[in-house]
CSV table of C-alpha atoms in Angstrom, one decimal:
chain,number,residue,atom,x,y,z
A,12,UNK,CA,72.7,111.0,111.4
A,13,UNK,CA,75.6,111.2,113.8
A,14,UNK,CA,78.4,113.0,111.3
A,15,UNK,CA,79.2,112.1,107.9
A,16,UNK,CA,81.7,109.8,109.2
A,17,UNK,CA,79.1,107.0,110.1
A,18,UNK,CA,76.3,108.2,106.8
A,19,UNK,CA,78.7,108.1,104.4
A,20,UNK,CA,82.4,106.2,103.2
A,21,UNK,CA,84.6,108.9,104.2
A,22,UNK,CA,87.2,106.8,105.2
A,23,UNK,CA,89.0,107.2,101.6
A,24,UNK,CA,88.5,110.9,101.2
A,25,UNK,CA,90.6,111.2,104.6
A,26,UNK,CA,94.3,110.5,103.1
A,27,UNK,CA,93.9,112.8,100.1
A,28,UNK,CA,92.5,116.0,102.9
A,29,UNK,CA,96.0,115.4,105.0
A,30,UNK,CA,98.1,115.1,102.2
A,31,UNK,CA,96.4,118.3,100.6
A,32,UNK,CA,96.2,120.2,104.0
A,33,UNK,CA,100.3,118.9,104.1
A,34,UNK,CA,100.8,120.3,100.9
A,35,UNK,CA,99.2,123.7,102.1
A,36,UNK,CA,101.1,124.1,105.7
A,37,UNK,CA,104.2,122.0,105.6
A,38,UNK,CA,103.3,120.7,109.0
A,39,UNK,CA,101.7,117.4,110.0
A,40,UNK,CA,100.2,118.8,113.0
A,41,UNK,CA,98.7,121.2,110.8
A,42,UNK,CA,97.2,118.7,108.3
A,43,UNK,CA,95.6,116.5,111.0
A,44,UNK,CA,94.0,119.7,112.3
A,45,UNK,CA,93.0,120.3,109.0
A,46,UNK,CA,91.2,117.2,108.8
A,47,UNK,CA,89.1,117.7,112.3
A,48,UNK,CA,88.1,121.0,111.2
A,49,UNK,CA,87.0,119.6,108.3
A,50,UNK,CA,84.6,117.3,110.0
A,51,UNK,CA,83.4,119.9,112.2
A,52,UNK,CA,82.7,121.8,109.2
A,53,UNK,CA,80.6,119.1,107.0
A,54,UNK,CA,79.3,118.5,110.7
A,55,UNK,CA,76.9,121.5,110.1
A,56,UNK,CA,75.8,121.4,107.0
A,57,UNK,CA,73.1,118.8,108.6
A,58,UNK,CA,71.0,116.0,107.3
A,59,UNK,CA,70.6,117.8,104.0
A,60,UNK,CA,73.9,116.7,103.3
A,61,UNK,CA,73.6,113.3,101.0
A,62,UNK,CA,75.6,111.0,99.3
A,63,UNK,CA,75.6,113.4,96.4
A,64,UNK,CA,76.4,116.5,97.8
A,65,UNK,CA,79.2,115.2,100.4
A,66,UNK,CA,81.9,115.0,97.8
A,67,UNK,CA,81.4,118.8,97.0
A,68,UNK,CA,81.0,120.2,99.9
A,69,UNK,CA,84.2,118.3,101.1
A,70,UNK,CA,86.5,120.0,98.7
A,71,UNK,CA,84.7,123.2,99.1
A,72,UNK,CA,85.7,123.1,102.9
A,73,UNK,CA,88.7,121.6,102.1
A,74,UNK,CA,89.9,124.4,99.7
A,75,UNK,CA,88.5,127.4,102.6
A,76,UNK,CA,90.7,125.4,105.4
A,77,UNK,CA,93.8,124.9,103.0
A,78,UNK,CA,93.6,128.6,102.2
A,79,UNK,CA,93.7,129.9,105.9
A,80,UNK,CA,96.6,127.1,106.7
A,81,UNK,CA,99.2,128.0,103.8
A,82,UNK,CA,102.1,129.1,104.2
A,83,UNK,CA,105.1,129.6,102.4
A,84,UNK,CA,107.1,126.9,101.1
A,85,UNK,CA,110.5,126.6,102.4
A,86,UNK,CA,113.2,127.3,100.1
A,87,UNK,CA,115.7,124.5,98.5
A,88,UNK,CA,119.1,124.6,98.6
A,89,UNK,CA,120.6,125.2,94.9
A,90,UNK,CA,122.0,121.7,94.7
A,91,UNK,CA,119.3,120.2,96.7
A,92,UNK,CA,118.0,116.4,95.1
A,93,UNK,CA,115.2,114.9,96.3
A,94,UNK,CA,114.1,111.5,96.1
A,95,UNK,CA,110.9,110.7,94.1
A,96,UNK,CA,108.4,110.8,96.9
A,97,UNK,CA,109.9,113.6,98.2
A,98,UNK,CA,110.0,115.7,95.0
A,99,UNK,CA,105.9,114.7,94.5
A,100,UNK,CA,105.0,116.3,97.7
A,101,UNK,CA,107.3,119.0,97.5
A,102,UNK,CA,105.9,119.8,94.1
A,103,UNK,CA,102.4,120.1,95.5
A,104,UNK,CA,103.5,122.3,97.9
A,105,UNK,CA,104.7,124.8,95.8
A,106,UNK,CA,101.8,124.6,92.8
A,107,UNK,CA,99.9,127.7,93.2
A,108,UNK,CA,96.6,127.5,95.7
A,109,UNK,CA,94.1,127.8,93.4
A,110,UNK,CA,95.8,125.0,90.6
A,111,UNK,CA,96.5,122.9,93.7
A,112,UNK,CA,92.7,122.9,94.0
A,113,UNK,CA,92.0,122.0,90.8
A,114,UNK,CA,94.4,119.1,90.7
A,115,UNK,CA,92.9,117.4,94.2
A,116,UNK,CA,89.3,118.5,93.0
A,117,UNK,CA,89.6,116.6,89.7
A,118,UNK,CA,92.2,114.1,89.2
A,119,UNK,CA,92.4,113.3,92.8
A,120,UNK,CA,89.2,113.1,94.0
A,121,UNK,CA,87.8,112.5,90.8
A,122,UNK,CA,85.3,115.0,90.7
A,123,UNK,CA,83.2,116.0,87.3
A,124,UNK,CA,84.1,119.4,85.8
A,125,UNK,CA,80.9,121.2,86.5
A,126,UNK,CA,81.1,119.8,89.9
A,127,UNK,CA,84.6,120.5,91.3
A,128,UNK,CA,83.3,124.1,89.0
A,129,UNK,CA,80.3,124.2,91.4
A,130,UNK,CA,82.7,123.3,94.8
A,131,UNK,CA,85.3,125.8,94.2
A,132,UNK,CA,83.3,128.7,93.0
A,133,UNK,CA,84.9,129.0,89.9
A,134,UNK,CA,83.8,128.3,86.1
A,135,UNK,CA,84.5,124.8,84.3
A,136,UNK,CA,86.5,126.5,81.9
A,137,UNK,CA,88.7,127.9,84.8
A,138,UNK,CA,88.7,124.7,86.8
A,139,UNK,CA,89.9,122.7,83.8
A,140,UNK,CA,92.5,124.9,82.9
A,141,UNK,CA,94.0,125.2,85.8
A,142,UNK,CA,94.1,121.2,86.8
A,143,UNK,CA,96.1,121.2,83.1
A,144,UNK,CA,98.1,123.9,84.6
A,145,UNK,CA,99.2,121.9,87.4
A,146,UNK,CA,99.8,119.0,85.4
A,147,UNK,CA,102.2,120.6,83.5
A,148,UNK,CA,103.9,122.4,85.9
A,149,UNK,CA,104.3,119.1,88.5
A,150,UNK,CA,106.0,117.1,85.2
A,151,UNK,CA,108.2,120.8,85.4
A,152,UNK,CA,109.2,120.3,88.7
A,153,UNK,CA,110.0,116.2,88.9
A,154,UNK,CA,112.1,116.6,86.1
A,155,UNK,CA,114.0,119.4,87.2
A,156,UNK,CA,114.9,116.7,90.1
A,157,UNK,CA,115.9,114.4,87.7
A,158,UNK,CA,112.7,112.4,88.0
A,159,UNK,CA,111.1,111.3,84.3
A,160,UNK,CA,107.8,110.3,84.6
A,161,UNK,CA,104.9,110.9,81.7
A,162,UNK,CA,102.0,110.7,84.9
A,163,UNK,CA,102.5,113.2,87.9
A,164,UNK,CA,98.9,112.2,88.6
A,165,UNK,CA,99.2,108.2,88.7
A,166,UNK,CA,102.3,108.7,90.8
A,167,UNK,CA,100.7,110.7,93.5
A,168,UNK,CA,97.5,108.4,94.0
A,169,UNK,CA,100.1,105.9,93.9
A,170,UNK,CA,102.1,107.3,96.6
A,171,UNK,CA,99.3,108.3,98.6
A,172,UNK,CA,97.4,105.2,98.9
A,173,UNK,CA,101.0,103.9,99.8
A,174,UNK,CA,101.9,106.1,102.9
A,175,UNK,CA,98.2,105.9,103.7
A,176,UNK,CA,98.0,102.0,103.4
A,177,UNK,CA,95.9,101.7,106.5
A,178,UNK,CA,92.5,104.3,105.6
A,179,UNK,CA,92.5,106.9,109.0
A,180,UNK,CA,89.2,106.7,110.7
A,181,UNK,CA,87.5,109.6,110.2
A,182,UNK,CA,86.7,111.6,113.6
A,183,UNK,CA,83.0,111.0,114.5
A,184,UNK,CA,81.2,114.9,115.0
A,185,UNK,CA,78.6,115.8,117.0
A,186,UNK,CA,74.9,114.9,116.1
A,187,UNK,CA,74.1,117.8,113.9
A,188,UNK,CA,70.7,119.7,114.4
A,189,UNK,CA,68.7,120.6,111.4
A,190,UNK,CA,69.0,124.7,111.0
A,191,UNK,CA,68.1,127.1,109.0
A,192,UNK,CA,71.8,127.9,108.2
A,193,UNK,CA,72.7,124.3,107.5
A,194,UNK,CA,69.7,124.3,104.9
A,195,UNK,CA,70.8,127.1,103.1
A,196,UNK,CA,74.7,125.9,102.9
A,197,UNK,CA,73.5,122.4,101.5
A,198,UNK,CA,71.0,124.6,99.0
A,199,UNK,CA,73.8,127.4,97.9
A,200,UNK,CA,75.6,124.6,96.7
A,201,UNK,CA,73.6,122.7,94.6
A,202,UNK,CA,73.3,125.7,93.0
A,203,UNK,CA,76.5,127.8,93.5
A,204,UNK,CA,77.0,127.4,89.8
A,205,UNK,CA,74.0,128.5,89.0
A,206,UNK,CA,74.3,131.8,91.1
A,207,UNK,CA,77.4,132.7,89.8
A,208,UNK,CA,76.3,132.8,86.4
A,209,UNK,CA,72.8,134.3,87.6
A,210,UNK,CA,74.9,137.3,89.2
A,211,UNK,CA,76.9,137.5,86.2
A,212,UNK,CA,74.2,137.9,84.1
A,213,UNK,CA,72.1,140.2,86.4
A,214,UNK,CA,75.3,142.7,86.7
A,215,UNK,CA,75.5,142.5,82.9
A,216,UNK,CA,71.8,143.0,82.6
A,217,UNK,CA,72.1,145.9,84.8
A,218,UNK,CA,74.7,147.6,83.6
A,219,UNK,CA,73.5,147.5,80.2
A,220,UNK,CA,69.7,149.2,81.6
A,221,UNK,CA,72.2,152.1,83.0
A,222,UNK,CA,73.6,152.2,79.7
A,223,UNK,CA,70.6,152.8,77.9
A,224,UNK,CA,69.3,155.4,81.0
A,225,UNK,CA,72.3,157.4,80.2
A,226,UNK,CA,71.9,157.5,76.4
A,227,UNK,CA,68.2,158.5,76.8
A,228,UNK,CA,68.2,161.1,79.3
A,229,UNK,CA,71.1,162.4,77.6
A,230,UNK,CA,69.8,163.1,74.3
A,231,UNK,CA,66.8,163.6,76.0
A,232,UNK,CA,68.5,166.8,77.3
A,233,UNK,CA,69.0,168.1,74.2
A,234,UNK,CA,66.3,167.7,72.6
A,235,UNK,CA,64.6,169.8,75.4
A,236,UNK,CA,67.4,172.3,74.9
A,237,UNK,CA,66.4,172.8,71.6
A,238,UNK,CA,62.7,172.8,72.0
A,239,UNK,CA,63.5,175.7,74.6
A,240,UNK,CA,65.4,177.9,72.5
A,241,UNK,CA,62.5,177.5,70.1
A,242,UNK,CA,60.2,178.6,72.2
A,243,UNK,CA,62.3,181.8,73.3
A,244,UNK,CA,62.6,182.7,69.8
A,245,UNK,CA,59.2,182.1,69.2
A,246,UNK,CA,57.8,184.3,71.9
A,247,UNK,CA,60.3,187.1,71.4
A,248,UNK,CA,58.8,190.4,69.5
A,249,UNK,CA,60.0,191.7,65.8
A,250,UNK,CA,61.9,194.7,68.0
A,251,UNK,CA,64.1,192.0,69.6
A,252,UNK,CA,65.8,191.0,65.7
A,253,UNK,CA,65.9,194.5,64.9
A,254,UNK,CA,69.5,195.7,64.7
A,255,UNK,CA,70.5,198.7,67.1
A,256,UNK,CA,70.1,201.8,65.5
A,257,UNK,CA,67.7,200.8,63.1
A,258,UNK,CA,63.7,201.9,63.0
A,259,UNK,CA,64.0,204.7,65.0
């Protein structure tokens, strides 16, 4: 296996990671860097990677990379209008990161819940909500340019297969080596929603043992209390409850 450029169809994936990488830098120097880095990236997870796995850990790297390229979105002019395509792209650039992650993880790459859950670290719950969130918010923004449209999604697969008519080639990487770390990244995540829930449950778990440590030794304490002053009174002679004054 030379790079998952030659094992697997990449070829598609491609558009969507510049347009998302656009959406996260404003630059298109910066998305086609985005792009190599992310081949460099899936480079190492190794021959572990398989048809299966490829289309997770491709957003997962996709959404590190787009996090360390963002930057802030240039502000409009008051009475600025923009054209449709324009206004569709400058919507993604302004969604929120982690709702512009949900929207390319599932409506745009087409990813399952529980796996786009599983790529981004997050919960399905979370995931779903916030594609839904960006949804909403892109219909927000087109219409605010004047632009009516009931499917933000449609019209943004639409427009990317159209400025992408020609599918870019996807950089071939280096022949990777099968390591221990590429092993593990491939292993983490199948199972990174598995851990997540497996550390929430151990913290939970071991919060509630410290819990029930606390309550122990604390009553514990005074019960011990009380057995002591028992004891003292116990052991103390009649003279000691005699009142001064008294028997002599």
């Amino acid at each position: 296996m030379s790079g998952p450029s030659r094992e697997f169809p990449v070829s598609p994936l491609v558009p969507i990671a510049e347009r998302y990488f656009l959406a996260c830098s404003g630059e298109v120097g910066q998305a086609s860097d985005g792009v190599a880095a992310l081949m460099a990236r899936l480079a190492r997870y190794g021959p572990a990677l398989d048809a299966g796995l490829l289309p997770l850990a491709w957003v997962r790297e996709m959404s590190r990379l787009g996090r360390q390229l963002a930057r802030q979105a240039e502000p409009l002019e008051p009475d600025a209008r923009l054209d449709l395509e324009a206004t569709w792209q400058r919507a993604l650039r302004v969604l929120p990161a982690a709702e512009r992650d949900a929207l390319f993880a599932v409506d745009l790459y087409r990813l399952p819940v529980n796996d786009a859950a599983r790529a981004l670290g997050a919960l399905p719950r979370a995931v779903a909500a916030r594609a839904a969130q960006a949804r909403a918010h892109l219909l927000v923004l087109m219409r605010q340019q004047g632009h009516d449209i009931d499917d933000p999604v449609a019209l943004i697969t639409a427009g990317i297969a159209r400025l992408h008519a020609v599918p870019a080639a996807a950089p071939a990487g280096a022949a990777p080596i099968p390591t221990p770390s590429a092993t593990w990244r491939c292993w983490r995540l199948r199972h990174a929603l598995l851990l997540r829930r497996g550390a929430w449950g151990l913290g939970v778990t071991l919060l509630l043992v410290c819990v029930a440590v606390g309550v122990q030794m604390r009553f514990g304490n005074r019960q011990d209390a009380a057995r002591d002053l028992r004891l003292l009174a116990n052991e103390l002679p009649p003279a000691a409850f005699v009142p001064d004054g008294e028997g002599r």
